[in-house]
Structure formats: C-alpha cells, structure tokens
Amino acid sequence: MDAKVEDSAPELVEADSKLAKSTEENHEKPSLSIGLLPIMIFLAATVTTAVVVELLPHANSRFFPWLPPDAAEDQLKAAPTYAIFGRSPTEEHLVHVVNVLQSFGYKRVDVNESWNLLWAHDYPFLTHPSLKSLGQNQVVNHFPGCGYLTNKVDLCTTQLPFLPRAFRLPAQRQEFLDYARDNPQALFVQKHNEHRHIKVREPADIAFGSNDSFVQEFVQRPFLVDGHKFDIGVYVVITSVNPLRAYIYTGDVLFRYCPVKYYPFDAENVDKYIVGDDYLPTWEVPSLRKFYNRFGGSMRTVFEAYVRDQGMDPSKIWPQVEHIVRSTIAAKENDIVNILRSYRTHNFFDLMRFDLFIDEDLKVYLMEANMSPNLSSAHFKPNSLLYEQVLYSVFNLVGIRPLKATGGTLLSESSEMLTADKNLATDLNKCAAHDCDKSCNKDECDLCLACLSGSEYKMLQQAHQEHLHRIDMKRLFPKPILDLQRFNLAEETTNMTKKNAWMAQWFYNKCLYDATWCT
C-alpha cells in the first residue's frame, strides 16, 4: 500500500507544474475569481490527506516520522475491555478498580457486551449462566463455589483449630448449651451471614430459632494497642483450583482499630470490641502516629514497631497468618472443585480479604473471609494507595497488565519470550533415566515435558507467568520452601490431591536449581 502513495507523488508534482505554468502564462489577465491555483492546491492536499488517512497506520513511518515505531501497530489493536457486575446503584466502592483498569488501558463496556474481564462485586454465577463457558480471552474475578470460604456460617462452623468454637443454629443448639455449661466463664457472640448486629450475649439471650446464623465463642484477652482492640485484613488471591495456587499480598496489611478502648469492658458498647465502618485508623492511634506520619511506615510496620516497644516479637505473627490462610483454602478446595465440574472453562481468580485478630500472647485467630473486600477509600482517603497497590499486584499476577508494558491483551497467547519449553522442563535426569520421551506410563514421567497433556502444559505455563509477575504477592500454596535442606516434600504432599502434589513437585524441582522459586 505504501507503493501506491509513492506512485501518486509524481503525478501530483506534474499536475502542480502544469498548473503553475498555466498560471504564469495568464497572470496578466485580470479576473475577479479566486484563481485556479489555490483551488487545485487545496484539492491536491485534500486528496493526499485522504490517501494517507486511508493507508494509516502503514504510512505513519513515512509521513509522520516523529511517531514511535509501535504507534501504527497499536492503532490496529482494540483496547481490551472490562465490565462490572454489581447490584449497588452507586459505584463509589469501585472507584479504585476503575482507576487501575483505565490506567492499564482497558475500556469499559456493558456487562452484556463482549468483555475480557468481568469484575463482579456481587456473586454473578446465578444470574449469568453464560459464565459456564468463558472464552479463551475472558476472566472473572470470582470462583464458582467461593461461598464455601466466604459464607460466615459455613466457614466459622468448620472444625479448624484457629477458629473460635462455633455452633450452627438451630441445628447445634444442644451442643452449644452443653459447651456453655462446661465453660461457665466463656462469652459468646451471635453472628449472621450479613455480619450485622453482632453483640456479646449470655447463652440465655441467644436467638435459637434464627436460621442462617451461628453462635461463636468470644476471645476475651485481645492484644491491645493503646488500649484499643483491632483486627487485621490480609489480601489473598486464588489463581487456580485443582491444582491449587494461592498468594498473599505482602505490601501492607489493613489494620482497623476499635474507636473506644477495650477496658473497662462493657458488652453493651460494641465500639469497644467490634470494628465498624467508622473505625480508628492507624494514623490516629497515638503510639502509632509517630511511626506512620514522621517515619513513613506502613500499617504493618508501625504495628510491628509498637509490638517491639512492648518487648515482644512480631515476627511470630505472620507465619501463623500464612498457615491459617493456606489451611483454610485447602480445607474448602474440594467443595469448590465439585462446583467447578459444571463449568467448561475455569478462567477465574478470586481476590478476598481474610480478617483475623490477635490475643495478648500473639496467637492469631481467623474471623472471616470476605468475598468482595471493601476497596473504597470514601471513609479514609489514605487507604487509596493500599487499595490501588493491591489491585496493581493482583491484576499483574493473573495476566491483566498495562498494555504499554506487554504490548498484548488480556490472557492472550503467551509469547515464548515469557515462557518457553525450557522454562517448564524440570528433573531432566529422571526423565532421561526412565526414557520418558518414549513412554509416559511411569509415575516418574508425570512432569516430563514430553508427557504433559495440553491442559497440564497450560497449568505450568500459568504458574510460571504468575511467578514472573508477582509484584508484591507471595505464594502460599504450594507452600514456600524456606529451608530446602529441611523441607520434606513427601511429608508435605502426603494428604494432597494428586494434582496438588504434582504442582508442589514442580515448584520443588524449580527451587532445586533457582532459589527465587522457593518462595
């Protein structure tokens, strides 16, 4: 097409020459008209412009040399799109989601149009059955079945050692009464899925006929900061189920302090022990203010500084947090897998926030997991940085990246510049020893490149790219290998599903040759 532009140029030059000669010959003839030359020049310019526009972007480098080399190609690429599903009439809680996606170059469309990313603030799978067959370049920010983690009744009545003892009502009424009788000093709170009207109650005041609720033991000796009880929120992303891969955000932790001091305890004043929307932020807690405002600490690091000032070691907290999140997700994975069986494609990820609290001995307890964590900074503007940094890490992790950085689109076919066969191949000695290139019938060949199925290759490819684009996300599952010499792979994978053990083995193999893959 460039040749056509070049071919037309001599004709335009010749036309201009003839026109100039004709004008020169007749310049002495008076005329009231504008003149033929300006009209012809205008027409020639119009035709030339039209040709150039028609030929764009191919002619850009010839006619507009100041444009970057990729500008022409970028004009041909349609911006990837996102849609939002939510039941709220306003979207102030989604401002940061929209901001980050727009900064990445993504264009918003209606939920019923063609989109690459569906950001669902509410559970979308009941109202959108089409999500059972997502396209290759489509992804949704929730897993079907994630309610097994985020439903408060289901989660808190699960028998896990880091959950305060809980009883489902009315089904477990007698078990609760027996426990209360055997533990006369215990206090309890009754909770519902909507997490409203929580209050410490006497066993006699519990509403046993209330469906979809549970009663849970109240931990009475919380760790306090300047006398205030608090909870902590850690952001977690599940990127795959069967095999399971999960990550935790390490850039910061959301700390929320009760606005009223815990002592003297008064069950009628819920602001002493329940964190509400108008919580006390870190920068208003007296002992934390200096670390946060004067020395630039994060919510997590200023809390750790306070703990050290009390003569205690905050480093014992975070391994507990990671263990709790890892164990909770693993305990619910099979339930999610059963739901996923009716879905043809599994292009999902799940960003949730696990809320925990700490007792005065620095023991960590799990409160709940939030399906669509609050990402609104309407109450507290300084939180906007945390939310956008969380989203930046999450989006990069799952393949939603700034267009200028990748030159590609969401979930597009991966370039070998990122992931090639050599990046996935591991344990070459074992593969060679068992002739896995000739027969894949041995267990020892499960991870050999020649024996991978198409879906298995894609699983490893995704795991590899997640590792490359983690930003501030730390892998939780498969479990990080903190000490390779002491790590017992057989022990760690004993109770795992076959797929999870397979994935854990791959990460272990990668760790053997590159320490960056250990964590």
XYZ file of C-alpha atoms in Angstrom:
519
model
C 0.000 0.000 0.000
C 2.959 2.311 0.584
C 3.815 1.836 -3.091
C 0.531 3.458 -4.098
C 1.437 6.569 -2.168
C 4.839 6.688 -3.866
C 3.249 6.148 -7.323
C 0.817 9.010 -6.816
C 3.510 11.508 -5.795
C 4.998 12.113 -9.334
C 1.525 12.707 -10.745
C 0.820 15.308 -8.097
C 4.149 17.037 -8.801
C 3.484 17.061 -12.583
C -0.009 18.447 -12.074
C 1.340 21.229 -9.885
C 3.991 22.075 -12.540
C 1.451 22.323 -15.363
C -0.826 24.417 -13.191
C 1.984 26.804 -12.308
C 2.964 27.212 -15.980
C -0.636 27.894 -16.988
C -1.000 30.476 -14.271
C 2.241 32.187 -15.256
C 1.086 32.486 -18.883
C -2.173 34.072 -17.888
C -1.108 36.191 -14.946
C -1.659 39.433 -16.842
C -5.329 38.651 -17.470
C -7.479 40.424 -14.911
C -10.018 38.258 -13.060
C -12.485 38.671 -10.259
C -12.327 34.907 -9.419
C -10.192 33.356 -6.641
C -7.906 31.757 -9.159
C -7.370 28.176 -10.237
C -4.036 27.564 -8.474
C -5.269 27.847 -4.861
C -8.231 25.624 -5.708
C -6.037 22.970 -7.282
C -3.571 23.082 -4.394
C -6.439 22.679 -1.937
C -7.845 19.738 -3.888
C -4.430 18.103 -4.178
C -3.850 18.474 -0.457
C -7.270 17.018 0.275
C -6.656 14.004 -1.950
C -3.213 13.445 -0.446
C -4.583 13.656 3.091
C -7.362 11.214 2.250
C -4.869 8.745 0.770
C -2.628 8.992 3.827
C -5.538 8.559 6.233
C -6.785 5.566 4.235
C -3.358 3.996 4.360
C -2.761 4.606 8.064
C -1.188 3.127 10.044
C 1.101 1.721 7.333
C 2.070 5.178 6.096
C 2.771 6.574 9.550
C 6.502 5.995 9.408
C 6.731 7.718 6.030
C 4.512 10.742 6.625
C 4.799 11.072 10.440
C 8.355 10.031 11.358
C 8.081 11.515 14.856
C 5.625 8.791 15.909
C 7.135 5.834 17.839
C 7.629 2.653 15.777
C 4.834 0.808 17.573
C 2.241 3.546 17.101
C 0.984 2.122 13.809
C 0.573 -1.351 15.249
C -1.119 -0.003 18.385
C -3.765 1.701 16.262
C -4.778 -1.657 14.847
C -5.203 -3.240 18.297
C -8.530 -2.824 20.001
C -8.213 -1.999 23.677
C -9.134 -4.918 25.936
C -12.401 -4.432 27.749
C -13.883 -4.896 31.175
C -17.423 -4.915 32.533
C -18.717 -4.521 36.071
C -21.458 -6.596 37.683
C -22.969 -5.275 40.889
C -26.334 -4.617 42.459
C -25.485 -1.321 44.144
C -26.974 1.788 42.462
C -23.689 3.638 43.069
C -20.135 2.606 42.313
C -18.070 4.636 44.770
C -16.801 1.350 46.193
C -15.338 0.528 42.771
C -13.512 3.787 42.075
C -10.060 2.269 42.518
C -10.903 -0.786 40.417
C -11.934 1.507 37.578
C -8.911 3.789 38.054
C -6.398 0.962 37.823
C -8.039 -0.705 34.838
C -8.247 2.586 32.957
C -4.599 3.318 33.717
C -3.797 -0.108 32.245
C -5.521 0.918 29.002
C -8.720 -1.109 29.459
C -12.035 0.162 28.114
C -15.311 -0.310 29.957
C -18.274 -1.940 28.240
C -21.694 -3.101 29.350
C -21.917 -6.424 31.138
C -23.987 -7.821 28.248
C -21.378 -6.859 25.654
C -18.179 -8.682 24.771
C -15.611 -8.219 27.554
C -12.235 -9.592 28.573
C -12.604 -9.064 32.319
C -15.793 -9.226 34.349
C -15.280 -7.529 37.698
C -18.143 -8.860 39.810
C -18.693 -7.134 43.132
C -21.637 -9.453 43.765
C -21.830 -13.169 43.074
C -22.511 -13.338 39.299
C -22.973 -17.026 38.548
C -26.671 -17.368 39.385
C -27.756 -14.532 37.081
C -25.232 -15.141 34.279
C -25.261 -18.827 33.255
C -23.123 -17.928 30.221
C -20.136 -17.795 32.583
C -20.056 -21.575 32.446
C -18.408 -21.317 29.028
C -15.965 -18.439 29.078
C -13.915 -17.624 26.018
C -10.155 -18.083 25.957
C -9.602 -14.363 26.493
C -12.170 -13.898 29.242
C -11.717 -14.000 33.004
C -13.920 -13.382 36.064
C -12.754 -12.251 39.494
C -14.601 -14.934 41.448
C -14.544 -18.708 41.541
C -17.874 -20.540 41.452
C -18.188 -22.088 44.888
C -16.146 -19.412 46.670
C -19.058 -19.138 49.080
C -17.662 -22.154 50.890
C -14.914 -19.795 52.041
C -16.810 -16.541 52.374
C -20.095 -17.761 53.852
C -19.630 -16.915 57.527
C -21.816 -19.702 58.865
C -20.142 -22.387 56.757
C -16.622 -21.149 57.453
C -16.841 -20.452 61.181
C -18.557 -23.761 61.991
C -15.757 -25.653 60.249
C -13.621 -27.518 62.747
C -10.303 -25.705 62.346
C -8.034 -25.058 65.357
C -7.582 -21.322 64.700
C -11.334 -20.616 64.585
C -13.003 -19.820 67.927
C -15.502 -22.565 68.733
C -18.779 -22.014 66.880
C -22.176 -23.721 66.616
C -24.676 -23.564 63.776
C -28.183 -22.597 64.779
C -30.653 -24.033 65.321
C -29.149 -27.402 64.348
C -26.401 -27.421 67.006
C -28.356 -25.824 69.825
C -27.841 -28.634 72.304
C -24.121 -28.897 71.553
C -23.806 -25.183 72.263
C -25.704 -25.402 75.542
C -23.507 -28.285 76.655
C -20.352 -26.338 75.790
C -21.611 -23.229 77.612
C -22.398 -25.317 80.685
C -18.904 -26.841 80.689
C -17.258 -23.422 80.171
C -19.110 -21.060 82.501
C -16.534 -18.252 82.028
C -16.961 -18.193 78.264
C -18.674 -15.346 76.452
C -20.371 -15.692 73.057
C -21.467 -13.613 70.090
C -24.259 -14.476 67.698
C -23.483 -13.760 64.048
C -25.278 -13.843 60.722
C -24.023 -14.002 57.172
C -24.660 -10.278 56.699
C -22.332 -9.569 59.653
C -24.726 -7.132 61.347
C -25.947 -6.651 64.922
C -23.040 -8.576 66.463
C -23.032 -8.321 70.228
C -21.762 -10.309 73.186
C -24.684 -12.210 74.686
C -25.473 -14.530 77.566
C -26.410 -18.078 76.485
C -29.961 -17.416 77.634
C -30.224 -14.426 75.254
C -29.253 -16.331 72.124
C -31.984 -16.456 69.461
C -32.036 -20.206 68.821
C -34.771 -20.017 66.214
C -32.742 -17.767 63.934
C -31.830 -19.585 60.737
C -28.644 -18.828 58.819
C -26.832 -17.802 61.999
C -24.286 -19.191 64.410
C -23.013 -18.534 67.900
C -19.263 -18.268 68.440
C -17.055 -18.052 71.487
C -15.683 -14.572 72.162
C -11.923 -14.357 72.755
C -11.659 -12.183 75.851
C -7.942 -11.316 76.037
C -7.093 -9.495 72.801
C -3.783 -7.797 72.140
C -4.381 -4.063 72.520
C -2.654 -1.018 71.053
C -3.008 1.985 73.345
C -5.930 0.116 74.883
C -7.731 -0.440 71.564
C -8.758 -3.808 70.185
C -8.210 -4.242 66.430
C -8.429 -6.655 63.561
C -6.124 -7.177 60.602
C -7.108 -7.762 56.991
C -4.771 -9.610 54.622
C -5.456 -9.704 50.894
C -5.388 -13.140 49.304
C -5.697 -14.266 45.686
C -6.626 -17.738 44.472
C -5.475 -18.133 40.880
C -6.160 -21.827 40.332
C -8.112 -24.692 41.854
C -7.112 -28.314 41.217
C -4.213 -27.702 41.213
C -4.470 -25.072 43.912
C -2.375 -21.916 43.737
C -2.893 -19.095 46.212
C -0.970 -15.923 47.061
C -0.946 -13.332 49.839
C -0.284 -9.620 49.395
C 2.839 -8.578 51.308
C 2.902 -4.866 50.504
C 0.868 -3.999 53.594
C -1.875 -5.200 55.912
C -5.127 -3.377 56.698
C -5.275 -2.569 60.436
C -8.589 -1.345 61.853
C -8.855 -0.245 65.477
C -11.982 -0.029 67.620
C -12.811 3.623 68.355
C -13.364 3.044 72.094
C -10.811 1.483 74.448
C -11.491 -2.139 75.377
C -11.275 -1.723 79.180
C -13.324 -1.390 81.244
C -15.194 -3.969 79.206
C -18.868 -3.306 78.566
C -20.806 -5.741 76.381
C -23.419 -3.061 75.670
C -20.839 -0.797 73.994
C -19.986 -2.658 70.801
C -17.480 0.045 69.771
C -15.162 -1.454 72.369
C -14.862 -4.812 70.651
C -16.461 -4.708 67.174
C -14.741 -2.982 64.240
C -17.284 -0.951 62.264
C -17.156 1.304 59.226
C -16.024 4.259 61.348
C -13.041 2.516 62.869
C -9.996 4.260 64.291
C -7.288 4.350 61.593
C -3.608 3.727 62.231
C -2.604 7.391 61.816
C -4.924 8.416 64.681
C -3.636 5.886 67.236
C -1.259 7.890 69.494
C 1.603 5.385 69.759
C 1.491 4.626 66.030
C 1.178 8.174 64.759
C 4.876 8.986 65.040
C 5.938 5.855 63.136
C 3.340 6.431 60.423
C 3.483 10.200 59.930
C 7.088 11.047 60.833
C 8.965 7.970 59.640
C 6.836 6.807 56.710
C 5.942 3.346 57.947
C 3.148 1.163 56.592
C 0.248 -0.040 58.746
C 2.034 -3.341 59.244
C 5.498 -1.948 60.022
C 4.254 0.654 62.509
C 2.299 -2.057 64.331
C 5.413 -4.214 64.434
C 7.370 -1.276 65.849
C 4.774 -0.949 68.614
C 4.948 -4.678 69.418
C 8.727 -4.465 69.716
C 8.327 -1.495 72.053
C 6.288 -3.814 74.295
C 9.208 -6.262 74.436
C 7.537 -8.820 72.149
C 8.470 -10.326 68.777
C 6.040 -9.525 65.931
C 7.729 -11.969 63.541
C 5.833 -14.858 65.154
C 2.546 -13.408 63.875
C 2.951 -13.700 60.107
C 3.823 -17.414 59.807
C 0.611 -18.055 61.737
C -1.339 -15.834 59.344
C 0.033 -17.658 56.314
C -0.655 -21.059 57.851
C -4.243 -20.069 58.672
C -4.998 -18.791 55.171
C -3.290 -21.746 53.484
C -5.061 -24.320 55.637
C -8.469 -22.682 55.288
C -8.356 -22.572 51.491
C -7.069 -26.136 51.288
C -9.887 -27.310 53.571
C -12.517 -25.881 51.202
C -10.864 -26.694 47.876
C -12.738 -29.939 47.275
C -16.091 -28.179 47.737
C -15.091 -25.589 45.124
C -13.868 -28.321 42.758
C -17.275 -30.008 42.932
C -18.992 -26.778 41.877
C -16.491 -26.258 39.056
C -17.384 -29.589 37.448
C -20.309 -27.952 35.656
C -18.081 -25.247 34.143
C -16.434 -25.904 30.790
C -13.646 -23.361 31.350
C -12.084 -22.277 34.612
C -10.888 -18.769 33.768
C -11.397 -17.428 37.268
C -9.411 -15.818 40.031
C -10.564 -14.687 43.446
C -9.412 -11.665 45.426
C -10.617 -11.857 49.011
C -9.642 -10.427 52.369
C -9.090 -12.660 55.371
C -9.874 -10.877 58.642
C -8.003 -12.054 61.711
C -7.285 -10.897 65.256
C -4.551 -11.479 67.819
C -4.718 -12.282 71.519
C -2.351 -10.914 74.144
C 0.025 -13.871 73.629
C 0.251 -13.032 69.892
C -1.795 -16.069 68.942
C -3.715 -15.448 65.724
C -7.382 -16.349 65.148
C -9.438 -16.279 61.972
C -12.656 -14.266 61.949
C -13.909 -14.482 58.365
C -13.066 -14.281 54.668
C -14.673 -11.529 52.587
C -15.721 -12.372 49.019
C -15.654 -8.762 47.764
C -13.492 -6.848 50.225
C -14.127 -3.160 50.667
C -11.862 -1.227 48.305
C -13.447 2.158 48.908
C -11.420 4.992 50.404
C -14.521 7.142 50.911
C -14.125 6.976 54.697
C -10.335 7.079 54.809
C -8.576 8.707 51.854
C -5.062 7.483 52.841
C -6.242 3.909 52.187
C -6.495 4.640 48.459
C -2.810 3.859 47.951
C -3.163 0.474 49.642
C -6.165 -0.488 47.522
C -4.600 0.545 44.222
C -1.309 -1.185 45.037
C -3.216 -4.354 45.930
C -5.107 -4.205 42.640
C -1.929 -3.485 40.680
C -0.264 -6.620 42.093
C -3.366 -8.782 41.675
C -4.003 -7.758 38.075
C -0.383 -8.332 37.071
C -0.397 -11.717 38.777
C -3.415 -13.007 36.852
C -2.411 -11.635 33.441
C -4.139 -8.249 33.417
C -1.240 -5.917 32.754
C -0.588 -2.402 31.462
C -0.754 -2.513 27.683
C 2.409 -0.456 27.189
C 4.346 -2.928 29.295
C 3.252 -6.037 27.446
C 2.100 -4.935 24.005
C -0.529 -7.627 24.363
C -4.015 -8.132 25.651
C -5.652 -9.950 28.492
C -4.932 -13.680 28.567
C -3.514 -13.564 25.052
C -1.471 -16.467 23.826
C 1.819 -16.323 25.683
C 4.962 -15.369 23.871
C 7.981 -17.616 24.120
C 9.851 -14.577 25.332
C 7.991 -15.105 28.609
C 7.512 -18.854 28.791
C 9.143 -21.478 26.599
C 9.582 -25.238 26.961
C 12.900 -24.800 28.728
C 11.184 -22.737 31.434
C 8.805 -25.590 32.240
C 11.074 -28.617 31.889
C 12.412 -29.979 35.204
C 14.157 -33.073 36.596
C 15.842 -33.929 33.311
C 17.912 -36.751 34.827
C 14.804 -38.593 35.990
C 13.101 -38.103 32.621
C 16.142 -39.500 30.815
C 16.632 -42.385 33.245
C 13.059 -43.582 32.692
C 13.001 -42.944 28.910
C 10.013 -40.649 29.317
C 10.385 -39.434 25.765
C 9.480 -42.962 24.621
C 6.815 -43.940 27.164
C 4.811 -41.920 29.670
C 3.333 -44.848 31.572
C 5.515 -44.343 34.666
C 4.756 -42.031 37.585
C 8.281 -40.666 37.290
C 7.323 -39.163 33.933
C 4.414 -37.045 35.201
C 6.370 -33.781 34.967
C 8.479 -34.589 31.919
C 7.819 -32.200 29.078
C 7.110 -34.942 26.538
C 4.414 -36.410 28.784
C 2.468 -33.267 29.605
C -1.057 -33.051 28.278
C -2.211 -29.790 26.748
C -4.063 -28.769 29.912
C -1.088 -29.670 32.109
C 1.250 -27.636 29.929
C -1.094 -24.664 30.299
C -1.187 -25.105 34.091
C 2.589 -24.936 34.316
C 2.691 -22.076 31.848
C 0.292 -20.075 34.017
C 2.211 -20.918 37.176
C 5.431 -19.789 35.521
C 3.952 -16.476 34.418
C 2.388 -15.860 37.815
C 5.830 -16.270 39.342
C 7.292 -13.761 36.885
C 4.590 -11.146 37.576
C 4.002 -11.488 41.317
C 4.919 -7.877 42.190
C 4.047 -7.897 45.957
C 2.239 -11.249 46.014
C 3.828 -14.143 47.908
C 2.943 -17.727 47.091
C 1.062 -19.517 49.872
C 0.124 -22.721 48.084
C 2.103 -24.718 47.140
C 3.858 -23.920 50.383
C 7.040 -21.829 50.113
C 10.277 -23.699 50.781
C 12.044 -21.626 53.430
C 14.785 -24.188 54.111
C 15.485 -26.543 51.216
C 17.646 -28.860 53.312
C 14.913 -29.419 55.889
C 11.928 -29.371 53.537
C 10.319 -32.820 53.339
C 8.394 -32.956 50.062
C 6.925 -36.405 50.724
C 5.593 -35.268 54.085
C 4.181 -32.040 52.689
C 2.310 -33.799 49.882
C 1.029 -36.800 51.858
C -2.542 -35.531 52.214
C -2.662 -33.562 48.973
C -4.731 -34.392 45.937
C -2.787 -35.835 43.014
C -2.895 -32.538 41.109
C -1.744 -30.503 44.098
C 1.119 -32.905 44.789
C 2.063 -32.692 41.099
C 2.194 -28.898 41.227
C 4.106 -28.896 44.521
C 6.668 -31.262 42.986
C 7.160 -28.888 40.043
C 7.802 -25.895 42.316
C 10.180 -28.043 44.372
C 12.073 -29.034 41.215
C 12.334 -25.387 40.192
C 13.549 -24.465 43.671
C 16.367 -27.022 43.472
C 18.060 -25.058 40.701
C 16.897 -21.500 41.378
C 16.339 -20.151 44.894
C 13.918 -17.498 43.655
C 11.418 -20.292 43.034
C 11.497 -21.477 46.635
C 9.177 -18.733 47.876
